PDB file of C-alpha atoms in Angstrom:
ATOM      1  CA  UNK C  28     -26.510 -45.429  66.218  1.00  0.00           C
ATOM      2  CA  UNK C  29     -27.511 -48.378  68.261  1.00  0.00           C
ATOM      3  CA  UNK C  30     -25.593 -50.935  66.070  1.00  0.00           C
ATOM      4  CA  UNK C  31     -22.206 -50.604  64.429  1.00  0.00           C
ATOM      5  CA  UNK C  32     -21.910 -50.366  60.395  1.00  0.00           C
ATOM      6  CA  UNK C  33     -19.704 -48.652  58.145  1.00  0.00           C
ATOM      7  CA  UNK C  34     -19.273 -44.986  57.741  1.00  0.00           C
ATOM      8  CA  UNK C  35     -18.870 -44.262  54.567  1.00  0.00           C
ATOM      9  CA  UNK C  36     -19.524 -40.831  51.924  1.00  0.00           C
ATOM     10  CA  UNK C  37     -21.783 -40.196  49.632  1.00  0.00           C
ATOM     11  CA  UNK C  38     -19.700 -41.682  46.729  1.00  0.00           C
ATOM     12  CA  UNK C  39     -18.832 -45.028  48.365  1.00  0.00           C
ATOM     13  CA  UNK C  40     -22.077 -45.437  49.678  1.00  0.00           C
ATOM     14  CA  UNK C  41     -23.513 -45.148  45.905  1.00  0.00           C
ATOM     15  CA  UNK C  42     -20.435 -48.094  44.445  1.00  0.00           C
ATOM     16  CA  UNK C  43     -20.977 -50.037  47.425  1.00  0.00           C
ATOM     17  CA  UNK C  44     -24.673 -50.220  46.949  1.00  0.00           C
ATOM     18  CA  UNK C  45     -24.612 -51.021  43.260  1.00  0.00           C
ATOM     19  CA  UNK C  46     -22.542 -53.816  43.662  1.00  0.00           C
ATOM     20  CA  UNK C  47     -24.338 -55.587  46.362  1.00  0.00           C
ATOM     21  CA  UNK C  48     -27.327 -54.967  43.712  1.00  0.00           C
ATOM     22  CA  UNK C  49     -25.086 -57.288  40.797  1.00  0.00           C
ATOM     23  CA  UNK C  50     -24.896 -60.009  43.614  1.00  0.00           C
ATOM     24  CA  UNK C  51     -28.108 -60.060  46.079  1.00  0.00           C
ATOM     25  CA  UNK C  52     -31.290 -58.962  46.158  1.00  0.00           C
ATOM     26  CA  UNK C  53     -31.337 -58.393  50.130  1.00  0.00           C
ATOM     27  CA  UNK C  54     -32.867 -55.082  51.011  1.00  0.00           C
ATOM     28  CA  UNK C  55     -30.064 -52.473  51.544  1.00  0.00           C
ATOM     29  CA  UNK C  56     -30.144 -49.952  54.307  1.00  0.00           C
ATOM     30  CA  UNK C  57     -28.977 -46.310  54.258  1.00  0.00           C
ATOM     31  CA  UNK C  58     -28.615 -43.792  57.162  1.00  0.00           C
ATOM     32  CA  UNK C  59     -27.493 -40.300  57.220  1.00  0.00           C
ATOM     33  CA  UNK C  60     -28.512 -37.065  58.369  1.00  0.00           C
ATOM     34  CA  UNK C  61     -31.471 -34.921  56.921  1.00  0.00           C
ATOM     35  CA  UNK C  62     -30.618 -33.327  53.089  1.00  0.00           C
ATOM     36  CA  UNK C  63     -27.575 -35.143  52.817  1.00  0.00           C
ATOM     37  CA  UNK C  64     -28.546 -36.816  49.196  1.00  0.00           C
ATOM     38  CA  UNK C  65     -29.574 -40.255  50.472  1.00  0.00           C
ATOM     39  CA  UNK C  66     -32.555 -40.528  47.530  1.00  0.00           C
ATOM     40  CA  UNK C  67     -29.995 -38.508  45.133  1.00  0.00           C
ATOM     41  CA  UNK C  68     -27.398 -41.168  45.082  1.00  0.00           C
ATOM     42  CA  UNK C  69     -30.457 -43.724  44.960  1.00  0.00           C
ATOM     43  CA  UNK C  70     -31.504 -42.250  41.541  1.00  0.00           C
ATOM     44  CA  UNK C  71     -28.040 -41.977  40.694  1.00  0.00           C
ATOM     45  CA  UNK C  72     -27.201 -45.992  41.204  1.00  0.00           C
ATOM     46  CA  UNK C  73     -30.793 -46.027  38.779  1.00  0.00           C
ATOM     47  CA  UNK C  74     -28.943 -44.064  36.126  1.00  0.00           C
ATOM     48  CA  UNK C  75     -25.803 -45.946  36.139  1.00  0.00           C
ATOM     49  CA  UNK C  76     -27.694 -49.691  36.031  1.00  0.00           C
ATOM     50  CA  UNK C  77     -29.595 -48.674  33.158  1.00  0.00           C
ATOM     51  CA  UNK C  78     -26.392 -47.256  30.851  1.00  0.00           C
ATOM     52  CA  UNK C  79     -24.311 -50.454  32.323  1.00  0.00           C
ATOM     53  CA  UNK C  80     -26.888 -52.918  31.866  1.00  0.00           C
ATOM     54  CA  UNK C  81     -28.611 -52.181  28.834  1.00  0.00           C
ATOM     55  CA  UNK C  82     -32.189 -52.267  30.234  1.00  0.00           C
ATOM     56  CA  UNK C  83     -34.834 -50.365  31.837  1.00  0.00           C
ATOM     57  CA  UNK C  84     -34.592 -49.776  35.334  1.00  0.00           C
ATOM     58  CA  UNK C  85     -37.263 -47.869  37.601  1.00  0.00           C
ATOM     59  CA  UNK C  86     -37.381 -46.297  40.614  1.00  0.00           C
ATOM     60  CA  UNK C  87     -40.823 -46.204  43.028  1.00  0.00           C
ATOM     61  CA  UNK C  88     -39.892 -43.726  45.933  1.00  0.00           C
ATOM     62  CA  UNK C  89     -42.246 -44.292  48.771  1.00  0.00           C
ATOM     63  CA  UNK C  90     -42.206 -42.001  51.972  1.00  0.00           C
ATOM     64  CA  UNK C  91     -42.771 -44.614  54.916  1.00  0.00           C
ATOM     65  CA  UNK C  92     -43.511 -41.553  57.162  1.00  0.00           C
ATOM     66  CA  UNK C  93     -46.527 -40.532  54.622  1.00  0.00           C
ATOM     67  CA  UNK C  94     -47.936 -44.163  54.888  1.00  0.00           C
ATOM     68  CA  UNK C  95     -50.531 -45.999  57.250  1.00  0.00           C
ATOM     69  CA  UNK C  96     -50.962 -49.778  57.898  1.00  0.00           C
ATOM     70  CA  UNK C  97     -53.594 -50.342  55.504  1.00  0.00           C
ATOM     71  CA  UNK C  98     -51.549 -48.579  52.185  1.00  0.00           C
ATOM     72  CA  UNK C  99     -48.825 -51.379  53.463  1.00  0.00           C
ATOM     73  CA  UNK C 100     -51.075 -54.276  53.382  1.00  0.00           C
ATOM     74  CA  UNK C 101     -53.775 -53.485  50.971  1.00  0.00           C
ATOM     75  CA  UNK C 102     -58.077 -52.438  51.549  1.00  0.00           C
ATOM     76  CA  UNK C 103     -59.797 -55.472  52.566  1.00  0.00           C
ATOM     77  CA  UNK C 104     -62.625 -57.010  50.623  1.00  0.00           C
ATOM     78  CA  UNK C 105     -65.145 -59.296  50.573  1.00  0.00           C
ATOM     79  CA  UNK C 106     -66.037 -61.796  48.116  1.00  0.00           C
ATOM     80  CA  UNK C 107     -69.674 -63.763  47.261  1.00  0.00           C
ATOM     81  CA  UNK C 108     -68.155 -66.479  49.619  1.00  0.00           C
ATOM     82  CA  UNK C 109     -67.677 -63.877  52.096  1.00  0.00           C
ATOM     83  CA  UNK C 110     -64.115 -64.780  52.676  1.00  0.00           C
ATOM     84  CA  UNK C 111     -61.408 -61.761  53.272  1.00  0.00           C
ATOM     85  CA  UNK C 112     -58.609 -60.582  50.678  1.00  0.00           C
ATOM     86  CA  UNK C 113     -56.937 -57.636  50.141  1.00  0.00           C
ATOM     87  CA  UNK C 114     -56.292 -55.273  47.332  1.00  0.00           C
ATOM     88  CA  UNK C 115     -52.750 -54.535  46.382  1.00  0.00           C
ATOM     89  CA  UNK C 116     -51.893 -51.219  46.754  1.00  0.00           C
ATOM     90  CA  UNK C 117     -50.734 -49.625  43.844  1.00  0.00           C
ATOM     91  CA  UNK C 118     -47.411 -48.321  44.708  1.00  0.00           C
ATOM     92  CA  UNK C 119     -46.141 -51.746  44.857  1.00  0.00           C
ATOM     93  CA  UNK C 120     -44.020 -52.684  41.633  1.00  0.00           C
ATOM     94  CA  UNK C 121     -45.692 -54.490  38.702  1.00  0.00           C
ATOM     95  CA  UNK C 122     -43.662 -55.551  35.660  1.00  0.00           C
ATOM     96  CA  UNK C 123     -46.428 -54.737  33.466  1.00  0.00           C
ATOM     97  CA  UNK C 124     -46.021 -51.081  34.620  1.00  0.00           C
ATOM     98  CA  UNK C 125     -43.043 -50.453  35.913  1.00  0.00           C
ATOM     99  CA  UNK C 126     -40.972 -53.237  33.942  1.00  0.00           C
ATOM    100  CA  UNK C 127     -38.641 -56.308  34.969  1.00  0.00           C
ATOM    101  CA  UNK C 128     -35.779 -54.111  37.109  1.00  0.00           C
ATOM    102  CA  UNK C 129     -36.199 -51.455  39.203  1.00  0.00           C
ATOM    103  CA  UNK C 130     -35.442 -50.243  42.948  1.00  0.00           C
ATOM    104  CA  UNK C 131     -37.990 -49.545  45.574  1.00  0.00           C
ATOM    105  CA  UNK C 132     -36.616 -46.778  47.973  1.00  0.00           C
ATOM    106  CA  UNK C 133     -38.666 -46.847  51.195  1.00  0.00           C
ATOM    107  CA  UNK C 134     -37.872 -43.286  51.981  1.00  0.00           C
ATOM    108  CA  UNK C 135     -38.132 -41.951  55.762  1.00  0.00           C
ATOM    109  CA  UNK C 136     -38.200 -45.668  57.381  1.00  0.00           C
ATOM    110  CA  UNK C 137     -37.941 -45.002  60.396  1.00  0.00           C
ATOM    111  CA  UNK C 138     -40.487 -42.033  60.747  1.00  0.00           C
ATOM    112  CA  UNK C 139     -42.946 -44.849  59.435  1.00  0.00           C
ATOM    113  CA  UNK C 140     -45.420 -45.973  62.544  1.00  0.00           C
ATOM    114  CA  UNK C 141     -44.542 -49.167  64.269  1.00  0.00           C
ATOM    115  CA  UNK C 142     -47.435 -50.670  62.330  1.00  0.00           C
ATOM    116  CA  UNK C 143     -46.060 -49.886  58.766  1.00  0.00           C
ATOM    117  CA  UNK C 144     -42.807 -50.686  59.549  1.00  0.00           C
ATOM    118  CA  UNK C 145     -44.232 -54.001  61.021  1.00  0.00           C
ATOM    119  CA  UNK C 146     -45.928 -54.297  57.739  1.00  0.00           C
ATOM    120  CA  UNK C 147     -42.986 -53.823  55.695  1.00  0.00           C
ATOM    121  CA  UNK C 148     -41.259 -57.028  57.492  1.00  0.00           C
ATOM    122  CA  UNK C 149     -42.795 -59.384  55.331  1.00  0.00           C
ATOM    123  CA  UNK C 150     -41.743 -57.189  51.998  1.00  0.00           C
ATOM    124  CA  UNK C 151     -38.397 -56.850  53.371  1.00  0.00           C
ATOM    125  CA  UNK C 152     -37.523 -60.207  54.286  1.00  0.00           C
ATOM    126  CA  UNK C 153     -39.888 -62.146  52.207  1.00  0.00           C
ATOM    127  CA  UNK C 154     -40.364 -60.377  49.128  1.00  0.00           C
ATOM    128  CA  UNK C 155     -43.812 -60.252  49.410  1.00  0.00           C
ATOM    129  CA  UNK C 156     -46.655 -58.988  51.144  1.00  0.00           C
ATOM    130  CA  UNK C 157     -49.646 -61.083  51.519  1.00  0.00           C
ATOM    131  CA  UNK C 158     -50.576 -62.195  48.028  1.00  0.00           C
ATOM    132  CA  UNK C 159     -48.000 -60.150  46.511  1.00  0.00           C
ATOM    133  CA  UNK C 160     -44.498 -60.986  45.344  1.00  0.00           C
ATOM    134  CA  UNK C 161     -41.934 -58.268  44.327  1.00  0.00           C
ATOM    135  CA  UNK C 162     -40.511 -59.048  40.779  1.00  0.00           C
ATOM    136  CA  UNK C 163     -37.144 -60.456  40.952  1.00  0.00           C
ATOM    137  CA  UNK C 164     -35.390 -57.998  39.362  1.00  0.00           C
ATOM    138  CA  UNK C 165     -36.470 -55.550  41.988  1.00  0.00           C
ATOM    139  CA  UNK C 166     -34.155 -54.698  44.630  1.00  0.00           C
ATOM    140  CA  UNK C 167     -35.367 -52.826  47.665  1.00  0.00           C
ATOM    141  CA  UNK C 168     -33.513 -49.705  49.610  1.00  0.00           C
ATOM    142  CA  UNK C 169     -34.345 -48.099  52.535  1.00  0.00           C
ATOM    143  CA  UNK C 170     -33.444 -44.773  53.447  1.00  0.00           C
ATOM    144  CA  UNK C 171     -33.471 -43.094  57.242  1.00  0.00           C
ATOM    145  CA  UNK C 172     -32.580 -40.085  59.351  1.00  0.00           C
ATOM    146  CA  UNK C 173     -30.323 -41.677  62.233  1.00  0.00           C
ATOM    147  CA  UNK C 174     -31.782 -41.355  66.206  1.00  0.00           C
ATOM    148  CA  UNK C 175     -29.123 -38.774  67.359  1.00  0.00           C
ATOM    149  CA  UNK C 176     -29.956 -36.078  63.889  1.00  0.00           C
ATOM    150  CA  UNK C 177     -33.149 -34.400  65.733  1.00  0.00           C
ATOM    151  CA  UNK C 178     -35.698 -35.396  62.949  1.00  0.00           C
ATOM    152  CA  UNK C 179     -38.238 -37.142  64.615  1.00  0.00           C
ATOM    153  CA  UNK C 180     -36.887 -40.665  64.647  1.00  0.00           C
ATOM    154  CA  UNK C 181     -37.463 -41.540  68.246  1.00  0.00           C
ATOM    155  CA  UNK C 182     -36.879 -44.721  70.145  1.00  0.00           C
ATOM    156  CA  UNK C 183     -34.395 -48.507  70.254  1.00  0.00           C
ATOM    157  CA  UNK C 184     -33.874 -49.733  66.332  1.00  0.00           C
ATOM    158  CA  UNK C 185     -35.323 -52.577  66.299  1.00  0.00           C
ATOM    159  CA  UNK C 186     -33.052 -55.977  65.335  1.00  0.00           C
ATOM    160  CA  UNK C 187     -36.536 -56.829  63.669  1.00  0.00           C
ATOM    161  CA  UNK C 188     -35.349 -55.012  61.304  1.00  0.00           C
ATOM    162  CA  UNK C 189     -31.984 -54.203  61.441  1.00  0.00           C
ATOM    163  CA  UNK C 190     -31.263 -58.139  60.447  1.00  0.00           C
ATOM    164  CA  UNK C 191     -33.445 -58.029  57.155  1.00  0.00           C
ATOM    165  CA  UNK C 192     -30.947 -55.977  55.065  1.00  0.00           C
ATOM    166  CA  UNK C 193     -27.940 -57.044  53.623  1.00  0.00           C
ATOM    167  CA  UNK C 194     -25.777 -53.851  54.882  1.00  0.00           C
ATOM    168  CA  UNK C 195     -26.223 -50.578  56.788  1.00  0.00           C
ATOM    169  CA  UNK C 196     -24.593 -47.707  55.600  1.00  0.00           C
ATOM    170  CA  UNK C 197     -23.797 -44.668  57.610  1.00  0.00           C
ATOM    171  CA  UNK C 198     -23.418 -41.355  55.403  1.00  0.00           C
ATOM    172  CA  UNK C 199     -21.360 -38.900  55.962  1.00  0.00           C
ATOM    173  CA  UNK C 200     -20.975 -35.310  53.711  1.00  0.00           C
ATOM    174  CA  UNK C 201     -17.621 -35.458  52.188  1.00  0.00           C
ATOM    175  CA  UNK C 202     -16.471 -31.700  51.084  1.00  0.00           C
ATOM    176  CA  UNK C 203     -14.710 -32.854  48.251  1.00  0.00           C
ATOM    177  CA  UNK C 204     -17.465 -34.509  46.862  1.00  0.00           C
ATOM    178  CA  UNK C 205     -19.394 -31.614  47.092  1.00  0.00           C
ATOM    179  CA  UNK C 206     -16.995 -29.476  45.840  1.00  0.00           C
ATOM    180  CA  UNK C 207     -16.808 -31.838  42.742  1.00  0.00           C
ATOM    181  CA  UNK C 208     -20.821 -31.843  42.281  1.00  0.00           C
ATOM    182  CA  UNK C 209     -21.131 -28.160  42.655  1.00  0.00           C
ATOM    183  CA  UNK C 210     -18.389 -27.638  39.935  1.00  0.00           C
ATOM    184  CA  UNK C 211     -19.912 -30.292  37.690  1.00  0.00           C
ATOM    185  CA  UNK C 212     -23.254 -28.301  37.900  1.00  0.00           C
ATOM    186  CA  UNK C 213     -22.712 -24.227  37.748  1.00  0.00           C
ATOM    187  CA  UNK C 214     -22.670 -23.436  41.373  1.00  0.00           C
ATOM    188  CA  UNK C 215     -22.164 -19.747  42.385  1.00  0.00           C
ATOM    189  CA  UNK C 216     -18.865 -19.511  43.156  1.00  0.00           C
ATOM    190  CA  UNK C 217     -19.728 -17.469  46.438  1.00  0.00           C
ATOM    191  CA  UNK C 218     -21.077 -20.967  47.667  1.00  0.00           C
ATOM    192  CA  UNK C 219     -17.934 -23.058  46.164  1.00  0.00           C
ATOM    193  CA  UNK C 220     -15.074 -20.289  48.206  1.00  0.00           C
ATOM    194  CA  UNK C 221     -17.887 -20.557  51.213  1.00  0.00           C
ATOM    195  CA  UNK C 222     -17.815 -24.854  51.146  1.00  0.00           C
ATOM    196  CA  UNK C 223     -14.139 -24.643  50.334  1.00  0.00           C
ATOM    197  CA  UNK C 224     -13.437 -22.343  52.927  1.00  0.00           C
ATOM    198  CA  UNK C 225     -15.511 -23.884  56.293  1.00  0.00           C
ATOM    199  CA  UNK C 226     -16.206 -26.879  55.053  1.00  0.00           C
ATOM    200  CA  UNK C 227     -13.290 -28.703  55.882  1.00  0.00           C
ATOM    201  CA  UNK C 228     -11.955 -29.084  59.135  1.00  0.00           C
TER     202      UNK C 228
END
């Protein structure tokens, strides 16, 4: 990584990421390797807010590497006066929709073009883009592959970013964890003796 931030499993990262959501509503970063359960845990931390806090919470996943610049910022228009606005793109939250709590997981940041990413700056830092404000009972994560895991994400991480979140988080696969999840949900037990048997060092 080009920065230094806490290494932490799968677990921690979900408790520590919960609790930063009870006391701020700065954007949250996590990093890990490809398949690792990065958008797993972040439906997991939806799960658990709902049952702790009594109320609906939802969960827009958005693939950054799927978007261009103008699905950030919105189609342009023009009006009578033939003055500029722009249409907000649908994916954004609306608590008429999507209701008054809810995470939006900007999946595959850093595979995003430097122009989507440059549009998500405002969102990120701001709450808003353009016209639009994010509800203030929504939090916003965002979820990466890290430079050195092979998976297209190329280049210097910008401090343009790296200074608009509240954390970074650096995931690591913890066997016992997985050990625990396969357990809790029927693996074959060829594949729990295989992960019990290589996957620790």
């Amino acid at each position: 990584m080009a920065f230094n931030i806490a290494t932490v499993s799968l677990n921690q990262a979900a408790t520590i990421t919960e609790r930063l959501i009870g006391v701020t509503n700065k954007p949250i970063f996590l990093w890990g390797a490809p398949g690792i359960g990065k958008s797993a845990i972040v439906r997991q931390i939806v799960a658990r807010l709902r049952e702790a806090m009594g109320n609906i919470w939802g969960l827009i996943d958005v693939r950054g590497s799927q978007l261009a610049a103008v699905d950030t910022r919105g189609v342009p228009t023009v009006n009578k006066r033939r003055e500029t606005s722009f249409a907000i793109p649908a994916w954004l939250p609306r608590v008429e929709r999507d209701g008054g709590f809810g995470i939006l997981l900007l999946d595959e940041f850093m595979l995003a073009t430097p122009s989507v990413q440059a549009a998500f700056y405002q969102l990120l830092h701001e709450r808003q883009l353009g016209d639009y404000k994010l509800p203030d009972g929504w939090v916003v994560i965002a979820a990466s592959n890290r430079p050195e895991d092979g998976a297209g994400v190329h280049g210097r991480i910008d401090t343009a970013v790296t200074g608009r979140f509240a954390t970074h988080l650096n995931i690591t696969p913890d066997v016992d964890e997985v050990l625990e999840y396969a357990n809790a949900n029927n693996w074959d037990a060829k594949l729990y003796a295989f992960l019990d048997y290589r996957g620790r060092p």
